[in-house]
Amino acid sequence: MAYLEIQGLQKTYPDGTDAVKGISLSVEEGEFIVLLGPSGCGKTTTLRMLAGLEMPTGGQIVLNDRNLTNLPSSHRDVGFVFQFYALYPHMTVAQNISFPLENMGVSKEDIAKQVSEVADRVGITALMSQYPGPLSGGDQQRVALARAMVRRPMLYLMDEPLGTLDADHRMAMREFIREQQTETGVTTIYVTHDQEEAMALADRMVVMKEGHICQAGTPSKVYEDPSDPFVAHFVGSPGMNLLEAKLVAENGHLAIMADNIPIIAHLPTIEKLKPGPVTLGIRSEYLIPDAEGPIEGQIVLVEHLGAFAMVYIDTSWGRLVMRAPSAVDYEPGAPIRITYDPQHMKVFT
């Protein structure tokens, strides 16, 4: 059995809303798992059930061979970091951090030692006598992290902890959280709707939609080999280009046609499929300018993003987005022909 086993976890609210619909997930000790999905997909509800702040309607949660399913949060030995810090304004930074240890009955000498150690690790030693109110968002989040880390729980749970920070603080805290998790080795479940944040932090990403798990895997696996069109479009910036096509029989083989243009012919991966509608997906970096290319279109927008540019092209297949070097001069309104790398074309049925 894995370190954390989530088995058939369900949550139905009294009004009949099914927030989480029987999800299962195995997590190894020391893993950094990111639950990723749009608002309302069930990721925060899942985290709250792991914390004991919500009781599941069905299923079970087993942590290190201990069934937590119906235990109150105070008996679970987990550290929870909220989006809005949840610091006590009338307590100093030191008092905020020491509060969980005081509730556990730890001696004053041990509290002083542990608080000092975690404050040094988090980089807030100079703030210990201050109150949370005047601190920056980044410093408040460090205090919240220190409070969760001070007792070295069996599991860290983080609910969009960077959501209220500006871009610079968010980047710095993202690096900090990953470094601290690597150093401590504590298993971590982290919730976000930001796919870039998820890919930067996760050992494994768990993409959720409407209370279900769509796909779980390493960031590179989910990005390169998405399980369905939703994952393909949700993960990546921009999302994968998607276009409608059809699978047709041709000379005893199957071929894919889009806008009467043959796209992929005789690939072994499609020979097991049946003729009919399919959705094709290809990442922007696998579209290639080619004067003889089969796809003709018009450039409608160019976003220069430093070393590269995102080129938006209207075609008979719909709007496609191509990633290209910024050094190439693309102009809105100009015609363009492109081709694609067939080895990176995904087929969704």
mmCIF file of N, CA and C in Angstrom, residues 58-166:
data_model
loop_
_atom_site.group_PDB
_atom_site.id
_atom_site.type_symbol
_atom_site.label_atom_id
_atom_site.label_comp_id
_atom_site.label_asym_id
_atom_site.label_seq_id
_atom_site.Cartn_x
_atom_site.Cartn_y
_atom_site.Cartn_z
ATOM 1 N N GLY A 58 -18.509 9.180 0.946
ATOM 2 C CA GLY A 58 -18.129 7.796 0.697
ATOM 3 C C GLY A 58 -16.641 7.694 0.448
ATOM 4 N N GLY A 59 -16.137 6.460 0.459
ATOM 5 C CA GLY A 59 -14.722 6.222 0.234
ATOM 6 C C GLY A 59 -13.921 6.311 1.511
ATOM 7 N N GLN A 60 -12.595 6.193 1.384
ATOM 8 C CA GLN A 60 -11.754 6.278 2.567
ATOM 9 C C GLN A 60 -10.400 6.911 2.262
ATOM 10 N N ILE A 61 -9.770 7.372 3.344
ATOM 11 C CA ILE A 61 -8.450 8.003 3.287
ATOM 12 C C ILE A 61 -7.552 7.253 4.255
ATOM 13 N N VAL A 62 -6.467 6.694 3.757
ATOM 14 C CA VAL A 62 -5.536 5.937 4.591
ATOM 15 C C VAL A 62 -4.156 6.573 4.459
ATOM 16 N N LEU A 63 -3.592 7.015 5.591
ATOM 17 C CA LEU A 63 -2.278 7.651 5.614
ATOM 18 C C LEU A 63 -1.339 6.819 6.466
ATOM 19 N N ASN A 64 -0.293 6.288 5.849
ATOM 20 C CA ASN A 64 0.696 5.472 6.550
ATOM 21 C C ASN A 64 0.016 4.336 7.321
ATOM 22 N N ASP A 65 -0.906 3.649 6.640
ATOM 23 C CA ASP A 65 -1.656 2.495 7.175
ATOM 24 C C ASP A 65 -2.651 2.877 8.275
ATOM 25 N N ARG A 66 -2.948 4.143 8.422
ATOM 26 C CA ARG A 66 -3.907 4.600 9.434
ATOM 27 C C ARG A 66 -5.109 5.200 8.729
ATOM 28 N N ASN A 67 -6.300 4.695 9.045
ATOM 29 C CA ASN A 67 -7.520 5.168 8.401
ATOM 30 C C ASN A 67 -7.940 6.501 9.023
ATOM 31 N N LEU A 68 -7.900 7.548 8.204
ATOM 32 C CA LEU A 68 -8.243 8.890 8.686
ATOM 33 C C LEU A 68 -9.673 9.298 8.356
ATOM 34 N N THR A 69 -10.405 8.471 7.645
ATOM 35 C CA THR A 69 -11.633 8.900 6.979
ATOM 36 C C THR A 69 -12.572 9.687 7.879
ATOM 37 N N ASN A 70 -12.797 9.207 9.088
ATOM 38 C CA ASN A 70 -13.778 9.857 9.960
ATOM 39 C C ASN A 70 -13.150 10.532 11.174
ATOM 40 N N LEU A 71 -11.830 10.693 11.149
ATOM 41 C CA LEU A 71 -11.161 11.343 12.273
ATOM 42 C C LEU A 71 -11.292 12.860 12.174
ATOM 43 N N PRO A 72 -11.405 13.549 13.310
ATOM 44 C CA PRO A 72 -11.401 15.018 13.267
ATOM 45 C C PRO A 72 -10.035 15.530 12.838
ATOM 46 N N SER A 73 -9.989 16.749 12.382
ATOM 47 C CA SER A 73 -8.742 17.306 11.851
ATOM 48 C C SER A 73 -7.629 17.327 12.891
ATOM 49 N N SER A 74 -7.987 17.516 14.151
ATOM 50 C CA SER A 74 -6.975 17.613 15.209
ATOM 51 C C SER A 74 -6.241 16.300 15.446
ATOM 52 N N HIS A 75 -6.778 15.190 14.938
ATOM 53 C CA HIS A 75 -6.167 13.873 15.149
ATOM 54 C C HIS A 75 -5.480 13.333 13.897
ATOM 55 N N ARG A 76 -5.291 14.158 12.888
ATOM 56 C CA ARG A 76 -4.779 13.643 11.609
ATOM 57 C C ARG A 76 -3.287 13.880 11.384
ATOM 58 N N ASP A 77 -2.663 14.752 12.131
ATOM 59 C CA ASP A 77 -1.242 15.064 11.975
ATOM 60 C C ASP A 77 -0.922 15.555 10.566
ATOM 61 N N VAL A 78 -1.687 16.547 10.124
ATOM 62 C CA VAL A 78 -1.426 17.180 8.830
ATOM 63 C C VAL A 78 -1.253 18.683 9.048
ATOM 64 N N GLY A 79 -0.452 19.299 8.201
ATOM 65 C CA GLY A 79 -0.278 20.746 8.228
ATOM 66 C C GLY A 79 -1.012 21.373 7.060
ATOM 67 N N PHE A 80 -1.866 22.344 7.330
ATOM 68 C CA PHE A 80 -2.702 22.952 6.292
ATOM 69 C C PHE A 80 -2.278 24.408 6.105
ATOM 70 N N VAL A 81 -1.982 24.779 4.859
ATOM 71 C CA VAL A 81 -1.663 26.172 4.527
ATOM 72 C C VAL A 81 -2.773 26.709 3.643
ATOM 73 N N PHE A 82 -3.439 27.767 4.108
ATOM 74 C CA PHE A 82 -4.577 28.340 3.398
ATOM 75 C C PHE A 82 -4.122 29.429 2.426
ATOM 76 N N GLN A 83 -5.005 29.758 1.499
ATOM 77 C CA GLN A 83 -4.724 30.834 0.548
ATOM 78 C C GLN A 83 -4.593 32.176 1.258
ATOM 79 N N PHE A 84 -5.402 32.387 2.295
ATOM 80 C CA PHE A 84 -5.438 33.694 2.946
ATOM 81 C C PHE A 84 -4.725 33.686 4.298
ATOM 82 N N TYR A 85 -3.714 32.816 4.434
ATOM 83 C CA TYR A 85 -2.763 32.813 5.549
ATOM 84 C C TYR A 85 -3.373 32.369 6.876
ATOM 85 N N ALA A 86 -4.537 32.928 7.279
ATOM 86 C CA ALA A 86 -5.206 32.571 8.536
ATOM 87 C C ALA A 86 -4.289 32.760 9.738
ATOM 88 N N LEU A 87 -3.563 33.874 9.760
ATOM 89 C CA LEU A 87 -2.707 34.193 10.901
ATOM 90 C C LEU A 87 -3.523 34.919 11.968
ATOM 91 N N TYR A 88 -3.080 34.792 13.219
ATOM 92 C CA TYR A 88 -3.765 35.462 14.325
ATOM 93 C C TYR A 88 -3.198 36.874 14.462
ATOM 94 N N PRO A 89 -4.006 37.910 14.192
ATOM 95 C CA PRO A 89 -3.463 39.284 14.155
ATOM 96 C C PRO A 89 -2.989 39.794 15.508
ATOM 97 N N HIS A 90 -3.518 39.245 16.615
ATOM 98 C CA HIS A 90 -3.152 39.721 17.945
ATOM 99 C C HIS A 90 -1.917 39.017 18.491
ATOM 100 N N MET A 91 -1.366 38.073 17.718
ATOM 101 C CA MET A 91 -0.162 37.354 18.129
ATOM 102 C C MET A 91 1.022 37.789 17.277
ATOM 103 N N THR A 92 2.205 37.781 17.880
ATOM 104 C CA THR A 92 3.414 38.048 17.112
ATOM 105 C C THR A 92 3.688 36.881 16.166
ATOM 106 N N VAL A 93 4.647 37.087 15.277
ATOM 107 C CA VAL A 93 5.043 36.014 14.366
ATOM 108 C C VAL A 93 5.477 34.786 15.158
ATOM 109 N N ALA A 94 6.292 34.988 16.184
ATOM 110 C CA ALA A 94 6.762 33.861 16.995
ATOM 111 C C ALA A 94 5.595 33.133 17.651
ATOM 112 N N GLN A 95 4.630 33.879 18.169
ATOM 113 C CA GLN A 95 3.473 33.257 18.820
ATOM 114 C C GLN A 95 2.603 32.506 17.820
ATOM 115 N N ASN A 96 2.452 33.044 16.617
ATOM 116 C CA ASN A 96 1.703 32.341 15.576
ATOM 117 C C ASN A 96 2.342 31.000 15.259
ATOM 118 N N ILE A 97 3.667 30.998 15.127
ATOM 119 C CA ILE A 97 4.364 29.764 14.762
ATOM 120 C C ILE A 97 4.311 28.749 15.896
ATOM 121 N N SER A 98 4.425 29.213 17.122
ATOM 122 C CA SER A 98 4.475 28.292 18.265
ATOM 123 C C SER A 98 3.110 27.752 18.668
ATOM 124 N N PHE A 99 2.046 28.367 18.185
ATOM 125 C CA PHE A 99 0.694 28.005 18.630
ATOM 126 C C PHE A 99 0.386 26.510 18.491
ATOM 127 N N PRO A 100 0.669 25.862 17.353
ATOM 128 C CA PRO A 100 0.360 24.427 17.251
ATOM 129 C C PRO A 100 1.119 23.585 18.271
ATOM 130 N N LEU A 101 2.359 23.965 18.573
ATOM 131 C CA LEU A 101 3.150 23.200 19.535
ATOM 132 C C LEU A 101 2.602 23.367 20.948
ATOM 133 N N GLU A 102 2.138 24.564 21.271
ATOM 134 C CA GLU A 102 1.546 24.796 22.591
ATOM 135 C C GLU A 102 0.302 23.941 22.776
ATOM 136 N N ASN A 103 -0.506 23.826 21.718
ATOM 137 C CA ASN A 103 -1.707 22.989 21.798
ATOM 138 C C ASN A 103 -1.370 21.516 21.967
ATOM 139 N N MET A 104 -0.186 21.118 21.525
ATOM 140 C CA MET A 104 0.242 19.729 21.651
ATOM 141 C C MET A 104 0.899 19.454 22.997
ATOM 142 N N GLY A 105 1.085 20.492 23.813
ATOM 143 C CA GLY A 105 1.692 20.304 25.127
ATOM 144 C C GLY A 105 3.197 20.163 25.104
ATOM 145 N N VAL A 106 3.839 20.657 24.068
ATOM 146 C CA VAL A 106 5.297 20.595 23.971
ATOM 147 C C VAL A 106 5.914 21.542 25.003
ATOM 148 N N SER A 107 7.049 21.148 25.572
ATOM 149 C CA SER A 107 7.692 21.969 26.595
ATOM 150 C C SER A 107 8.158 23.302 26.014
ATOM 151 N N LYS A 108 8.275 24.313 26.886
ATOM 152 C CA LYS A 108 8.687 25.641 26.427
ATOM 153 C C LYS A 108 10.073 25.611 25.789
ATOM 154 N N GLU A 109 10.968 24.792 26.364
ATOM 155 C CA GLU A 109 12.322 24.705 25.810
ATOM 156 C C GLU A 109 12.299 24.141 24.393
ATOM 157 N N ASP A 110 11.517 23.080 24.180
ATOM 158 C CA ASP A 110 11.433 22.475 22.849
ATOM 159 C C ASP A 110 10.725 23.401 21.866
ATOM 160 N N ILE A 111 9.706 24.114 22.353
ATOM 161 C CA ILE A 111 9.012 25.066 21.477
ATOM 162 C C ILE A 111 9.987 26.127 20.985
ATOM 163 N N ALA A 112 10.758 26.700 21.900
ATOM 164 C CA ALA A 112 11.708 27.753 21.526
ATOM 165 C C ALA A 112 12.707 27.241 20.492
ATOM 166 N N LYS A 113 13.178 26.009 20.692
ATOM 167 C CA LYS A 113 14.154 25.440 19.765
ATOM 168 C C LYS A 113 13.548 25.209 18.385
ATOM 169 N N GLN A 114 12.357 24.587 18.350
ATOM 170 C CA GLN A 114 11.734 24.257 17.067
ATOM 171 C C GLN A 114 11.305 25.512 16.310
ATOM 172 N N VAL A 115 10.788 26.496 17.036
ATOM 173 C CA VAL A 115 10.364 27.742 16.389
ATOM 174 C C VAL A 115 11.575 28.465 15.805
ATOM 175 N N SER A 116 12.665 28.490 16.546
ATOM 176 C CA SER A 116 13.882 29.137 16.058
ATOM 177 C C SER A 116 14.414 28.445 14.809
ATOM 178 N N GLU A 117 14.392 27.112 14.818
ATOM 179 C CA GLU A 117 14.901 26.352 13.673
ATOM 180 C C GLU A 117 14.066 26.598 12.420
ATOM 181 N N VAL A 118 12.736 26.546 12.565
ATOM 182 C CA VAL A 118 11.889 26.704 11.378
ATOM 183 C C VAL A 118 11.924 28.146 10.880
ATOM 184 N N ALA A 119 12.021 29.106 11.789
ATOM 185 C CA ALA A 119 12.106 30.511 11.373
ATOM 186 C C ALA A 119 13.380 30.760 10.579
ATOM 187 N N ASP A 120 14.464 30.142 11.014
ATOM 188 C CA ASP A 120 15.722 30.290 10.285
ATOM 189 C C ASP A 120 15.625 29.647 8.906
ATOM 190 N N ARG A 121 14.998 28.474 8.838
ATOM 191 C CA ARG A 121 14.865 27.761 7.567
ATOM 192 C C ARG A 121 13.991 28.545 6.588
ATOM 193 N N VAL A 122 12.947 29.183 7.112
ATOM 194 C CA VAL A 122 12.012 29.916 6.268
ATOM 195 C C VAL A 122 12.511 31.340 5.977
ATOM 196 N N GLY A 123 13.471 31.802 6.773
ATOM 197 C CA GLY A 123 14.042 33.117 6.518
ATOM 198 C C GLY A 123 13.266 34.266 7.119
ATOM 199 N N ILE A 124 12.672 34.055 8.307
ATOM 200 C CA ILE A 124 11.882 35.124 8.927
ATOM 201 C C ILE A 124 12.344 35.420 10.353
ATOM 202 N N THR A 125 13.578 35.067 10.693
ATOM 203 C CA THR A 125 14.079 35.275 12.056
ATOM 204 C C THR A 125 13.952 36.735 12.484
ATOM 205 N N ALA A 126 14.197 37.650 11.569
ATOM 206 C CA ALA A 126 14.151 39.081 11.902
ATOM 207 C C ALA A 126 12.734 39.588 12.150
ATOM 208 N N LEU A 127 11.734 38.782 11.830
ATOM 209 C CA LEU A 127 10.340 39.221 11.954
ATOM 210 C C LEU A 127 9.655 38.688 13.207
ATOM 211 N N MET A 128 10.344 37.934 14.027
ATOM 212 C CA MET A 128 9.691 37.159 15.080
ATOM 213 C C MET A 128 8.908 38.001 16.082
ATOM 214 N N SER A 129 9.351 39.218 16.350
ATOM 215 C CA SER A 129 8.656 40.049 17.342
ATOM 216 C C SER A 129 7.568 40.922 16.725
ATOM 217 N N GLN A 130 7.426 40.876 15.415
ATOM 218 C CA GLN A 130 6.437 41.711 14.738
ATOM 219 C C GLN A 130 5.067 41.031 14.698
ATOM 220 N N TYR A 131 4.037 41.843 14.410
ATOM 221 C CA TYR A 131 2.686 41.326 14.230
ATOM 222 C C TYR A 131 2.421 41.149 12.729
ATOM 223 N N PRO A 132 1.511 40.246 12.356
ATOM 224 C CA PRO A 132 1.312 39.930 10.935
ATOM 225 C C PRO A 132 0.810 41.083 10.081
ATOM 226 N N GLY A 133 -0.020 41.960 10.649
ATOM 227 C CA GLY A 133 -0.691 42.981 9.851
ATOM 228 C C GLY A 133 0.201 43.789 8.928
ATOM 229 N N PRO A 134 1.299 44.363 9.436
ATOM 230 C CA PRO A 134 2.140 45.218 8.575
ATOM 231 C C PRO A 134 3.029 44.449 7.596
ATOM 232 N N LEU A 135 3.100 43.134 7.710
ATOM 233 C CA LEU A 135 4.011 42.359 6.864
ATOM 234 C C LEU A 135 3.508 42.298 5.424
ATOM 235 N N SER A 136 4.432 42.126 4.500
ATOM 236 C CA SER A 136 4.059 41.941 3.092
ATOM 237 C C SER A 136 3.358 40.599 2.912
ATOM 238 N N GLY A 137 2.680 40.450 1.774
ATOM 239 C CA GLY A 137 2.006 39.188 1.496
ATOM 240 C C GLY A 137 2.967 38.013 1.483
ATOM 241 N N GLY A 138 4.149 38.232 0.905
ATOM 242 C CA GLY A 138 5.136 37.159 0.861
ATOM 243 C C GLY A 138 5.601 36.755 2.243
ATOM 244 N N ASP A 139 5.835 37.751 3.124
ATOM 245 C CA ASP A 139 6.272 37.437 4.484
ATOM 246 C C ASP A 139 5.160 36.763 5.279
ATOM 247 N N GLN A 140 3.916 37.209 5.095
ATOM 248 C CA GLN A 140 2.807 36.548 5.784
ATOM 249 C C GLN A 140 2.692 35.086 5.354
ATOM 250 N N GLN A 141 2.916 34.829 4.072
ATOM 251 C CA GLN A 141 2.827 33.450 3.615
ATOM 252 C C GLN A 141 3.972 32.612 4.176
ATOM 253 N N ARG A 142 5.139 33.200 4.352
ATOM 254 C CA ARG A 142 6.250 32.489 4.977
ATOM 255 C C ARG A 142 5.918 32.131 6.424
ATOM 256 N N VAL A 143 5.266 33.049 7.119
ATOM 257 C CA VAL A 143 4.859 32.768 8.499
ATOM 258 C C VAL A 143 3.859 31.612 8.523
ATOM 259 N N ALA A 144 2.895 31.643 7.603
ATOM 260 C CA ALA A 144 1.909 30.559 7.539
ATOM 261 C C ALA A 144 2.583 29.226 7.237
ATOM 262 N N LEU A 145 3.562 29.234 6.354
ATOM 263 C CA LEU A 145 4.296 28.004 6.047
ATOM 264 C C LEU A 145 5.088 27.527 7.256
ATOM 265 N N ALA A 146 5.723 28.463 7.955
ATOM 266 C CA ALA A 146 6.491 28.094 9.144
ATOM 267 C C ALA A 146 5.592 27.461 10.198
ATOM 268 N N ARG A 147 4.400 28.007 10.377
ATOM 269 C CA ARG A 147 3.470 27.443 11.363
ATOM 270 C C ARG A 147 3.072 26.015 10.987
ATOM 271 N N ALA A 148 2.874 25.766 9.683
ATOM 272 C CA ALA A 148 2.523 24.414 9.243
ATOM 273 C C ALA A 148 3.700 23.459 9.371
ATOM 274 N N MET A 149 4.932 23.983 9.181
ATOM 275 C CA MET A 149 6.111 23.131 9.148
ATOM 276 C C MET A 149 6.705 22.862 10.522
ATOM 277 N N VAL A 150 6.353 23.670 11.520
ATOM 278 C CA VAL A 150 7.089 23.646 12.779
ATOM 279 C C VAL A 150 7.003 22.296 13.489
ATOM 280 N N ARG A 151 5.928 21.571 13.291
ATOM 281 C CA ARG A 151 5.799 20.292 13.988
ATOM 282 C C ARG A 151 6.057 19.098 13.084
ATOM 283 N N ARG A 152 6.553 19.341 11.866
ATOM 284 C CA ARG A 152 6.893 18.278 10.917
ATOM 285 C C ARG A 152 5.758 17.242 10.832
ATOM 286 N N PRO A 153 4.622 17.619 10.256
ATOM 287 C CA PRO A 153 3.488 16.696 10.164
ATOM 288 C C PRO A 153 3.770 15.575 9.170
ATOM 289 N N MET A 154 2.871 14.617 9.110
ATOM 290 C CA MET A 154 3.017 13.508 8.173
ATOM 291 C C MET A 154 2.620 13.911 6.761
ATOM 292 N N LEU A 155 1.863 15.017 6.654
ATOM 293 C CA LEU A 155 1.350 15.429 5.349
ATOM 294 C C LEU A 155 1.157 16.938 5.347
ATOM 295 N N TYR A 156 1.639 17.604 4.301
ATOM 296 C CA TYR A 156 1.337 19.015 4.085
ATOM 297 C C TYR A 156 0.199 19.123 3.079
ATOM 298 N N LEU A 157 -0.762 20.003 3.381
ATOM 299 C CA LEU A 157 -1.862 20.308 2.471
ATOM 300 C C LEU A 157 -1.839 21.811 2.212
ATOM 301 N N MET A 158 -1.782 22.204 0.947
ATOM 302 C CA MET A 158 -1.677 23.621 0.601
ATOM 303 C C MET A 158 -2.755 23.987 -0.404
ATOM 304 N N ASP A 159 -3.620 24.920 -0.006
ATOM 305 C CA ASP A 159 -4.751 25.322 -0.845
ATOM 306 C C ASP A 159 -4.468 26.671 -1.493
ATOM 307 N N GLU A 160 -3.990 26.655 -2.730
ATOM 308 C CA GLU A 160 -3.676 27.863 -3.499
ATOM 309 C C GLU A 160 -2.937 28.898 -2.651
ATOM 310 N N PRO A 161 -1.815 28.512 -2.021
ATOM 311 C CA PRO A 161 -1.160 29.430 -1.083
ATOM 312 C C PRO A 161 -0.562 30.668 -1.731
ATOM 313 N N LEU A 162 -0.394 30.661 -3.052
ATOM 314 C CA LEU A 162 0.219 31.808 -3.725
ATOM 315 C C LEU A 162 -0.800 32.666 -4.461
ATOM 316 N N GLY A 163 -2.068 32.339 -4.303
ATOM 317 C CA GLY A 163 -3.110 32.975 -5.105
ATOM 318 C C GLY A 163 -3.258 34.465 -4.904
ATOM 319 N N THR A 164 -2.886 34.984 -3.730
ATOM 320 C CA THR A 164 -3.080 36.413 -3.459
ATOM 321 C C THR A 164 -1.810 37.232 -3.669
ATOM 322 N N LEU A 165 -0.718 36.591 -4.080
ATOM 323 C CA LEU A 165 0.554 37.293 -4.223
ATOM 324 C C LEU A 165 0.718 37.873 -5.622
ATOM 325 N N ASP A 166 1.527 38.934 -5.724
ATOM 326 C CA ASP A 166 1.833 39.472 -7.046
ATOM 327 C C ASP A 166 2.834 38.554 -7.744
#
